Structures are given as structure tokens and as C-alpha cells.
CSV table of C-alpha atoms (C1' of nucleotides) in Angstrom, one decimal:
chain,number,residue,atom,x,y,z
A,622,MET,CA,88.3,69.6,79.5
A,623,ASP,CA,89.1,69.7,75.8
A,624,ALA,CA,92.0,67.5,74.6
A,625,ALA,CA,93.3,70.0,72.1
A,626,LEU,CA,93.4,72.7,74.7
A,627,ARG,CA,95.2,70.4,77.1
A,628,GLN,CA,97.8,69.6,74.5
A,629,ARG,CA,98.3,73.3,73.6
A,630,ILE,CA,98.9,74.1,77.3
A,631,TYR,CA,101.3,71.2,77.9
A,632,GLU,CA,103.3,72.0,74.7
A,633,PHE,CA,103.6,75.6,75.9
A,634,ILE,CA,104.9,74.4,79.3
A,635,GLU,CA,107.4,72.0,77.7
A,636,GLN,CA,108.6,74.6,75.3
A,637,LYS,CA,109.4,77.0,78.1
A,638,GLY,CA,111.4,74.3,79.9
A,639,LEU,CA,108.9,74.1,82.7
A,640,ARG,CA,107.7,71.0,84.4
A,641,LYS,CA,104.5,69.1,84.7
A,642,THR,CA,103.4,69.0,88.3
A,643,ALA,CA,100.4,67.6,90.2
A,644,GLN,CA,99.6,71.2,91.4
A,645,ARG,CA,99.7,72.7,87.9
A,646,ASP,CA,97.6,69.9,86.5
A,647,ALA,CA,94.9,70.5,89.1
A,648,ILE,CA,94.9,74.3,88.5
A,649,ILE,CA,94.6,73.8,84.8
A,650,ALA,CA,91.8,71.2,85.1
A,651,ALA,CA,90.0,73.6,87.5
A,652,ALA,CA,90.4,76.6,85.3
A,653,PHE,CA,89.0,74.9,82.2
A,654,GLY,CA,86.5,72.8,84.0
A,655,THR,CA,84.2,75.8,83.9
A,656,HIS,CA,83.0,78.4,81.5
A,657,GLU,CA,82.5,80.9,84.3
A,658,HIS,CA,84.8,83.7,85.1
A,659,PHE,CA,86.7,83.2,88.3
A,660,THR,CA,89.1,85.0,90.7
A,661,ALA,CA,92.4,83.7,92.0
A,662,GLU,CA,90.8,82.8,95.3
A,663,ALA,CA,87.9,80.9,93.6
A,664,LEU,CA,90.4,79.0,91.4
A,665,LEU,CA,92.3,78.0,94.6
A,666,GLU,CA,89.2,76.5,96.1
A,667,MET,CA,88.3,74.6,92.9
A,668,SER,CA,91.9,73.4,92.5
A,669,LYS,CA,92.1,72.2,96.1
A,670,LYS,CA,89.1,69.9,95.5
A,671,ILE,CA,91.2,68.2,92.8
A,672,GLU,CA,94.5,68.3,94.5
A,673,PRO,CA,94.4,69.4,98.2
A,674,SER,CA,98.1,70.3,98.2
A,675,VAL,CA,97.6,73.3,95.9
A,676,SER,CA,98.5,76.5,97.6
A,677,ARG,CA,97.5,80.1,97.0
A,678,ALA,CA,101.1,81.0,95.9
A,679,THR,CA,101.1,78.4,93.2
A,680,VAL,CA,97.7,79.6,91.9
A,681,TYR,CA,99.1,83.1,91.7
A,682,ARG,CA,102.2,81.8,90.0
A,683,THR,CA,100.3,79.7,87.5
A,684,LEU,CA,97.7,82.3,86.4
A,685,PRO,CA,100.2,84.5,84.5
A,686,LEU,CA,101.6,81.4,82.8
A,687,LEU,CA,98.2,80.6,81.4
A,688,VAL,CA,97.6,84.2,80.4
A,689,GLU,CA,101.0,84.2,78.6
A,690,CYS,CA,100.0,80.9,76.9
A,691,GLY,CA,97.0,82.7,75.6
A,692,VAL,CA,94.4,80.4,76.9
A,693,LEU,CA,93.2,82.5,79.8
A,694,LYS,CA,92.4,86.2,79.7
A,695,GLU,CA,92.8,88.5,82.6
A,696,LEU,CA,89.8,90.8,82.7
A,697,ASP,CA,89.6,94.1,84.4
A,698,LEU,CA,86.0,94.4,85.4
A,699,GLY,CA,86.4,97.2,87.8
A,700,ARG,CA,86.4,95.1,90.9
A,701,GLU,CA,88.9,94.7,93.7
A,702,GLN,CA,90.0,91.3,92.6
A,703,LYS,CA,91.2,90.4,89.1
A,704,VAL,CA,88.9,88.1,87.1
A,705,TYR,CA,90.0,85.4,84.7
A,706,ASP,CA,88.0,84.3,81.6
A,707,PRO,CA,88.5,80.8,80.2
A,708,ASN,CA,86.2,81.5,77.2
A,709,PHE,CA,88.6,83.3,74.9
A,710,VAL,CA,89.8,80.0,73.5
A,711,ASP,CA,86.4,79.4,72.1
A,712,HIS,CA,85.3,83.0,71.4
A,713,PRO,CA,88.4,85.1,70.9
A,714,HIS,CA,86.5,88.3,70.0
A,715,HIS,CA,83.9,88.5,72.7
A,716,ASN,CA,83.4,91.5,74.9
A,717,HIS,CA,81.7,92.2,78.2
A,718,LEU,CA,78.8,94.2,79.5
A,719,ILE,CA,78.7,94.7,83.3
A,720,CYS,CA,75.9,96.0,85.5
A,721,VAL,CA,77.1,99.0,87.4
A,722,ASP,CA,75.3,97.9,90.5
A,723,CYS,CA,75.3,94.1,90.8
A,724,ASP,CA,78.3,93.4,88.7
A,725,LYS,CA,76.3,90.9,86.6
A,726,ILE,CA,78.4,90.1,83.5
A,727,VAL,CA,77.1,89.3,80.0
A,728,GLU,CA,79.4,88.2,77.2
A,729,PHE,CA,78.6,89.3,73.7
A,730,GLU,CA,80.0,89.4,70.2
A,731,ASP,CA,79.1,92.1,67.7
A,732,GLN,CA,80.4,92.7,64.2
A,733,ASN,CA,79.5,96.4,64.3
A,734,ILE,CA,81.3,97.3,67.5
A,735,GLU,CA,84.2,95.3,66.2
A,736,LEU,CA,84.3,97.5,63.1
A,737,LEU,CA,83.7,100.7,65.0
A,738,GLU,CA,86.4,100.2,67.5
A,739,GLU,CA,88.7,99.6,64.7
A,740,CYS,CA,87.8,102.9,63.0
A,741,ILE,CA,88.0,104.8,66.3
A,742,SER,CA,91.4,103.3,67.1
A,743,ARG,CA,92.8,104.1,63.7
A,744,ARG,CA,91.4,107.6,63.7
A,745,LEU,CA,93.2,108.2,67.0
A,746,GLY,CA,96.5,106.8,65.8
A,747,PHE,CA,96.2,103.4,67.5
A,748,SER,CA,96.7,100.0,65.9
A,749,PRO,CA,93.4,98.1,65.9
A,750,SER,CA,94.9,94.9,67.2
A,751,SER,CA,94.5,93.7,70.8
A,752,LYS,CA,91.4,95.8,71.2
A,753,MET,CA,88.7,95.1,73.8
A,754,VAL,CA,85.6,96.8,74.8
A,755,ARG,CA,83.8,96.9,78.1
A,756,ILE,CA,80.4,98.4,78.5
A,757,GLU,CA,79.0,99.3,81.9
A,758,ALA,CA,75.3,99.7,82.1
A,759,LYS,CA,72.3,99.1,84.3
A,760,CYS,CA,70.8,95.6,84.4
A,761,ASP,CA,67.0,95.2,84.0
A,762,GLU,CA,66.4,94.6,87.7
A,763,LEU,CA,68.3,97.7,88.7
A,764,LYS,CA,66.3,99.7,86.2
A,765,ARG,CA,63.0,98.4,87.3
A,766,LEU,CA,63.5,98.2,91.1
A,767,GLY,CA,66.1,100.9,91.7
A,768,GLU,CA,68.6,98.4,93.0
A,769,CYS,CA,69.7,94.8,92.4
A,770,LYS,CA,69.1,91.9,94.7
A,771,ASN,CA,72.6,90.7,94.2
A,772,ARG,CA,74.2,94.1,94.6
A,773,GLY,CA,77.9,93.8,94.9
A,774,LYS,CA,77.9,90.0,94.8
A,775,GLY,CA,79.0,89.8,91.2
A,776,LYS,CA,78.2,86.7,89.1
B,1289,MET,CA,88.9,126.9,88.2
B,1290,ASP,CA,85.4,127.5,86.8
B,1291,ALA,CA,83.1,129.5,89.1
B,1292,ALA,CA,79.9,127.6,88.3
B,1293,LEU,CA,81.7,124.3,89.1
B,1294,ARG,CA,83.0,125.7,92.4
B,1295,GLN,CA,79.4,126.8,93.3
B,1296,ARG,CA,78.0,123.4,92.3
B,1297,ILE,CA,80.5,121.6,94.6
B,1298,TYR,CA,80.0,123.9,97.6
B,1299,GLU,CA,76.2,123.7,97.3
B,1300,PHE,CA,76.5,119.9,97.3
B,1301,ILE,CA,78.7,120.1,100.4
B,1302,GLU,CA,76.3,122.4,102.2
B,1303,GLN,CA,73.3,120.4,101.3
B,1304,LYS,CA,74.9,117.3,102.8
B,1305,GLY,CA,75.5,119.2,106.1
B,1306,LEU,CA,79.2,119.0,105.5
B,1307,ARG,CA,81.7,121.8,106.2
B,1308,LYS,CA,84.0,124.0,104.3
B,1309,THR,CA,87.6,123.4,105.3
B,1310,ALA,CA,90.9,124.6,104.2
B,1311,GLN,CA,92.0,121.0,103.3
B,1312,ARG,CA,88.9,120.4,101.2
B,1313,ASP,CA,89.3,123.7,99.4
B,1314,ALA,CA,92.8,122.8,98.5
B,1315,ILE,CA,91.9,119.3,97.3
B,1316,ILE,CA,89.1,120.7,95.1
B,1317,ALA,CA,91.3,123.5,93.7
B,1318,ALA,CA,94.0,120.9,92.9
B,1319,ALA,CA,91.6,118.4,91.3
B,1320,PHE,CA,90.1,121.0,89.0
B,1321,GLY,CA,93.2,123.0,88.3
B,1322,THR,CA,94.1,120.4,85.7
B,1323,HIS,CA,92.4,118.6,82.9
B,1324,GLU,CA,94.7,115.6,83.3
B,1325,HIS,CA,93.7,112.4,84.9
B,1326,PHE,CA,95.3,111.9,88.3
B,1327,THR,CA,95.7,109.3,91.1
B,1328,ALA,CA,95.0,109.8,94.8
B,1329,GLU,CA,98.7,110.1,95.4
B,1330,ALA,CA,99.2,112.7,92.7
B,1331,LEU,CA,96.2,114.7,94.0
B,1332,LEU,CA,97.8,114.6,97.5
B,1333,GLU,CA,101.0,116.1,96.1
B,1334,MET,CA,99.1,118.8,94.1
B,1335,SER,CA,97.0,119.6,97.2
B,1336,LYS,CA,99.9,119.9,99.5
B,1337,LYS,CA,101.4,122.7,97.3
B,1338,ILE,CA,98.2,124.7,98.0
B,1339,GLU,CA,97.7,123.7,101.6
B,1340,PRO,CA,100.6,121.8,103.2
B,1341,SER,CA,98.4,120.4,106.0
B,1342,VAL,CA,96.5,118.2,103.6
B,1343,SER,CA,97.0,114.5,104.5
B,1344,ARG,CA,96.6,111.3,102.5
B,1345,ALA,CA,93.6,110.3,104.6
B,1346,THR,CA,91.7,113.5,103.8
B,1347,VAL,CA,92.4,113.1,100.1
B,1348,TYR,CA,91.1,109.5,100.2
B,1349,ARG,CA,88.0,110.7,102.1
B,1350,THR,CA,87.3,113.6,99.8
B,1351,LEU,CA,87.6,111.8,96.5
B,1352,PRO,CA,84.4,109.7,97.0
B,1353,LEU,CA,82.6,112.9,97.9
B,1354,LEU,CA,83.5,114.5,94.6
B,1355,VAL,CA,82.5,111.4,92.7
B,1356,GLU,CA,79.2,111.4,94.5
B,1357,CYS,CA,78.7,115.0,93.6
B,1358,GLY,CA,79.1,114.0,90.0
B,1359,VAL,CA,82.0,116.3,89.2
B,1360,LEU,CA,84.7,113.7,89.2
B,1361,LYS,CA,84.7,110.3,87.6
B,1362,GLU,CA,86.5,107.3,89.0
B,1363,LEU,CA,88.1,105.5,86.0
B,1364,ASP,CA,89.0,101.9,86.0
B,1365,LEU,CA,91.9,101.9,83.5
B,1366,GLY,CA,93.3,98.5,84.5
B,1367,ARG,CA,96.1,99.8,86.6
B,1368,GLU,CA,97.0,99.2,90.2
B,1369,GLN,CA,95.8,102.6,91.3
B,1370,LYS,CA,92.5,104.2,90.7
B,1371,VAL,CA,92.5,107.1,88.3
B,1372,TYR,CA,90.2,110.2,88.5
B,1373,ASP,CA,89.0,112.2,85.6
B,1374,PRO,CA,87.9,115.9,86.0
B,1375,ASN,CA,86.7,116.2,82.4
B,1376,PHE,CA,83.3,114.7,82.7
B,1377,VAL,CA,81.9,118.1,83.8
B,1378,ASP,CA,82.7,119.5,80.4
B,1379,HIS,CA,82.3,116.3,78.3
B,1380,PRO,CA,79.9,114.0,80.0
B,1381,HIS,CA,79.9,111.4,77.2
B,1382,HIS,CA,83.5,110.9,76.4
B,1383,ASN,CA,85.2,107.5,76.5
B,1384,HIS,CA,88.8,106.3,76.8
B,1385,LEU,CA,91.2,104.4,74.6
B,1386,ILE,CA,94.2,103.1,76.4
B,1387,CYS,CA,97.4,101.6,75.0
B,1388,VAL,CA,97.9,98.0,76.2
B,1389,ASP,CA,101.6,98.6,76.7
B,1390,CYS,CA,102.4,102.2,77.7
B,1391,ASP,CA,99.0,103.1,79.2
B,1392,LYS,CA,98.8,106.2,77.1
B,1393,ILE,CA,95.2,107.5,77.3
B,1394,VAL,CA,93.2,109.3,74.6
B,1395,GLU,CA,89.7,110.7,75.3
B,1396,PHE,CA,87.2,110.5,72.5
B,1397,GLU,CA,83.5,111.1,71.8
B,1398,ASP,CA,81.7,109.2,69.0
B,1399,GLN,CA,78.0,109.3,68.1
B,1400,ASN,CA,78.2,105.9,66.5
B,1401,ILE,CA,79.6,104.1,69.5
B,1402,GLU,CA,77.1,105.9,71.6
B,1403,LEU,CA,74.3,104.5,69.5
B,1404,LEU,CA,75.8,101.1,69.2
B,1405,GLU,CA,76.4,100.5,72.9
B,1406,GLU,CA,72.8,101.5,73.4
B,1407,CYS,CA,71.6,98.9,71.0
B,1408,ILE,CA,73.8,96.2,72.4
B,1409,SER,CA,72.8,97.1,76.0
B,1410,ARG,CA,69.1,96.9,75.1
B,1411,ARG,CA,69.5,93.7,73.2
B,1412,LEU,CA,71.0,92.1,76.2
B,1413,GLY,CA,68.4,93.4,78.6
B,1414,PHE,CA,70.3,96.3,80.1
B,1415,SER,CA,69.2,99.8,80.5
B,1416,PRO,CA,71.3,102.1,78.3
B,1417,SER,CA,71.9,104.6,81.0
B,1418,SER,CA,75.2,105.0,82.8
B,1419,LYS,CA,77.1,103.2,80.0
B,1420,MET,CA,80.7,103.6,79.4
B,1421,VAL,CA,83.2,102.1,76.9
B,1422,ARG,CA,86.8,101.5,77.3
B,1423,ILE,CA,88.9,100.4,74.3
B,1424,GLU,CA,92.3,98.9,74.8
B,1425,ALA,CA,94.6,98.9,71.7
B,1426,LYS,CA,98.2,99.3,70.7
B,1427,CYS,CA,99.5,102.9,70.3
B,1428,ASP,CA,101.4,103.8,67.1
B,1429,GLU,CA,104.8,103.6,68.8
B,1430,LEU,CA,104.1,100.1,70.1
B,1431,LYS,CA,103.0,99.1,66.6
B,1432,ARG,CA,106.0,100.4,64.9
B,1433,LEU,CA,108.8,99.6,67.3
B,1434,GLY,CA,107.4,96.6,69.1
B,1435,GLU,CA,107.4,98.4,72.4
B,1436,CYS,CA,106.7,101.8,73.9
B,1437,LYS,CA,109.3,104.1,75.3
B,1438,ASN,CA,107.1,105.0,78.2
B,1439,ARG,CA,106.1,101.4,78.9
B,1440,GLY,CA,104.3,101.1,82.2
B,1441,LYS,CA,104.6,104.8,83.0
B,1442,GLY,CA,101.1,105.8,82.0
B,1443,LYS,CA,100.4,109.3,81.0
C,1308,DT,C1',78.7,124.0,122.0
C,1309,DT,C1',78.6,120.1,119.3
C,1310,DA,C1',78.9,117.4,115.4
C,1311,DA,C1',82.0,117.0,111.7
C,1312,DA,C1',86.8,116.9,110.0
C,1313,DT,C1',91.5,116.1,110.5
C,1314,DG,C1',96.2,113.7,110.9
C,1315,DC,C1',98.4,109.9,112.4
C,1316,DA,C1',99.3,105.3,112.6
C,1317,DA,C1',97.5,100.8,112.5
C,1318,DA,C1',94.4,97.7,109.9
C,1319,DT,C1',92.8,95.6,105.7
C,1320,DT,C1',93.1,93.1,101.3
C,1321,DA,C1',94.8,91.3,97.0
C,1322,DT,C1',98.9,90.0,95.3
C,1323,DT,C1',104.0,89.1,95.3
C,1324,DT,C1',108.3,87.2,97.0
C,1325,DG,C1',112.3,85.0,99.7
C,1326,DC,C1',113.6,80.8,101.2
C,1327,DA,C1',114.4,76.1,102.4
C,1328,DG,C1',112.8,71.8,101.4
C,1329,DA,C1',110.5,68.6,97.7
C,1330,DA,C1',110.3,66.7,93.3
C,1331,DG,C1',110.4,66.5,87.9
C,1332,DC,C1',113.5,65.2,84.2
D,78,DG,C1',122.1,65.8,90.3
D,79,DC,C1',120.7,69.8,88.9
D,80,DT,C1',117.1,73.0,88.3
D,81,DT,C1',112.5,74.1,88.8
D,82,DC,C1',108.5,74.0,92.0
D,83,DT,C1',106.3,74.2,96.0
D,84,DG,C1',104.2,75.8,100.6
D,85,DC,C1',104.8,78.9,104.0
D,86,DA,C1',105.1,83.1,106.0
D,87,DA,C1',106.6,87.6,105.6
D,88,DA,C1',106.6,91.6,102.4
D,89,DT,C1',104.2,95.0,99.3
D,90,DA,C1',101.2,98.5,98.1
D,91,DA,C1',96.8,101.0,97.7
D,92,DT,C1',93.2,102.1,100.4
D,93,DT,C1',90.4,102.3,104.7
D,94,DT,C1',89.6,103.0,109.4
D,95,DG,C1',89.9,103.9,114.7
D,96,DC,C1',90.9,107.4,117.6
D,97,DA,C1',92.1,111.5,120.0
D,98,DT,C1',92.3,116.2,118.8
D,99,DT,C1',91.0,120.3,116.2
D,100,DT,C1',87.8,123.2,114.1
D,101,DA,C1',83.6,125.0,111.5
D,102,DA,C1',79.1,126.7,112.2
DNA sequence: TTAAATGCAAATTATTTGCAGAAGC
DNA sequence: GCTTCTGCAAATAATTTGCATTTAA
């Protein structure tokens, strides 16, 4: 895990008058030990491997903290469970493309869409800050075979 | 409610070997008696005004039917509750822009974004069919005042 | 007549919360 | 020592489902 990121998080925690605990440490290490998206449940499992005393409640209480800190992004990918993305620290402007069938996710950055969403937002009287785009489409496998092997499994 | 739409729905129901019931009639009439988005709960209320015997369970069982029929679109707007959009029958290619704070929704169509999402999808190995874009941004009020009057209320 | 549809209430599932004890500062 | 944190278990809240009964065709 990146040292600068670690410092940023712990400064945030200190500034808010919060405390450094073994459980939080484990959750933070787990969250940024991967570049994959994860759910609260998955983060719980990863955290427990580092510090077995981590409970589900503490994971659910820590996630909003990391989102507020700006290091984790809560994604709404149209699933039952919320998904968290640790990659916004490195790529603050990326967007997501999701297969409508198997939930496969691809991250992408695109100057044109960046510009276009700004134009559209302005035209409709919205401020172009804090924008995000999500494209749903059919993955290649779905297109070729009519369905995905990993249907519903996500990625 | 549009006669052609009504016929389309009832043909779909008949084709599937399903039956015409007073409750379904009421739910369908309620769903397409508005051009606003609605939740399952809101649809229940609207349907009850037409046919008081409509129950929550029947609403929840009828919604997927109308989605399958292609006349209603289930939107994922990042809220707790699912939202349904009856406007795809008239405007099959529209997208949504949502305020990150007050959940205000604006529908829009745009040739450029249509084309761009097709390019991006293809480039990433996705089929450009079934695509949809959702833009989150700050509404004018949020931008000017720092918060929205209707924060969290949706629209 | 018979398969589908209904309402009700109980079940499910992700997330949140109250509380008493544990622990950071 | 005082306040924040924690795990646990119970509470929420939207949606789904089992079942006995009703009803369309």
C-alpha cells in the first residue's frame, strides 16, 4: 500500500479527532491492498485475514469514512450490493462500462466523453463538477453466444 | 393512456398465457397515466386509487412483467428504491442526468453521446446495443447555494 | 374445471443502530 | 479518565415468496 495514501488517510482520521485502531488499520490495508472493486462483505473477508477481530459492523462504519476522506468511491453499478472502488486515488476521472448480463466491469478514461458530459450538464443547467458516467452494454461473449458464462457473477 | 400502448401490453399478456385482471388493469393504467418516474410504493398508491384491492405484492409481481414487455424501464438512479420510467416507449434513447445532492432528474437525448458511447463500447470490446448513460452532476441550486432545498427528496 | 392470480404475512438480504464493554490518547 | 470504538444482536427497509383462496378463461 502506498505510503502517501496511508499518510493522507491517517491525517484525515487525526484531524477528525478519530482514533487509530487495529480494526481500522486492517480494513484500510485490505481496501488498498487491491485494485479490484469490492463489496462490504468482500472487504470484511479480506480484513479478517489481516485482523480476525474485525466485525461486519466496523467495516460498515469505516467505509463511509474512507469515502468522506475521498480515497474510496462508492459506485452504484446497479447491483443489490454497493461496490467500492479504490482506484480513484490514481485515476480520478475514470468511468465504468458494465455488461448488462454478466456484470463485467471495464474502467476507462476518455477526453471526449469528459467534454461532452460537461456540455450536456451545462446545457441542462447543471454544474459540471462531480460528474460521472456509467455505460451499460453487452460484452463480447454475450453478443457472440447470446449469454455470458459468468452471468450474474460480476467481476 | 395511449391505445396502441394498451394493445401492445395486452397482446404481450395474452401471448404469455397470462390473464387480464382488475388489479393488473389498474396497475397498468396508473403506470402509464403519468410521465413521471415512480417507485413501486408510489405505483401502489396510484393503483389503489383506481382499484382499492391492489396489493403491494401484486405491484411487485407486475412490474417485472411490464419491464419484460419493454414498456417500462427499471432505472438505477443510485437510490435505495428502484425507480421505473414509463417514457421509454416514446423516447427509447433518452438518458438521465441526476443531481448528486437533491436527486433531481433531467431526461435528455444527445446524438453526440450516442455516438461516443458506441465508440467507447466498441473500443473496449463491448457490443454497442443496450447501452445507457447516466450522468451525475450538481444542479444549479446546489452550485449556487451549497446545498439543495429538496436535498434527498428526489423528484 | 383448472391453471393462473391474488392478498396476506412471513422470509430474505443488505445495511444500520443501540448498547455495554474494551481501548486509544 | 474520558471519549471513541468495538462486537454483538436486534432493528430497518425494500423486495420476494409460500400458501390458502379467489378468479379468469
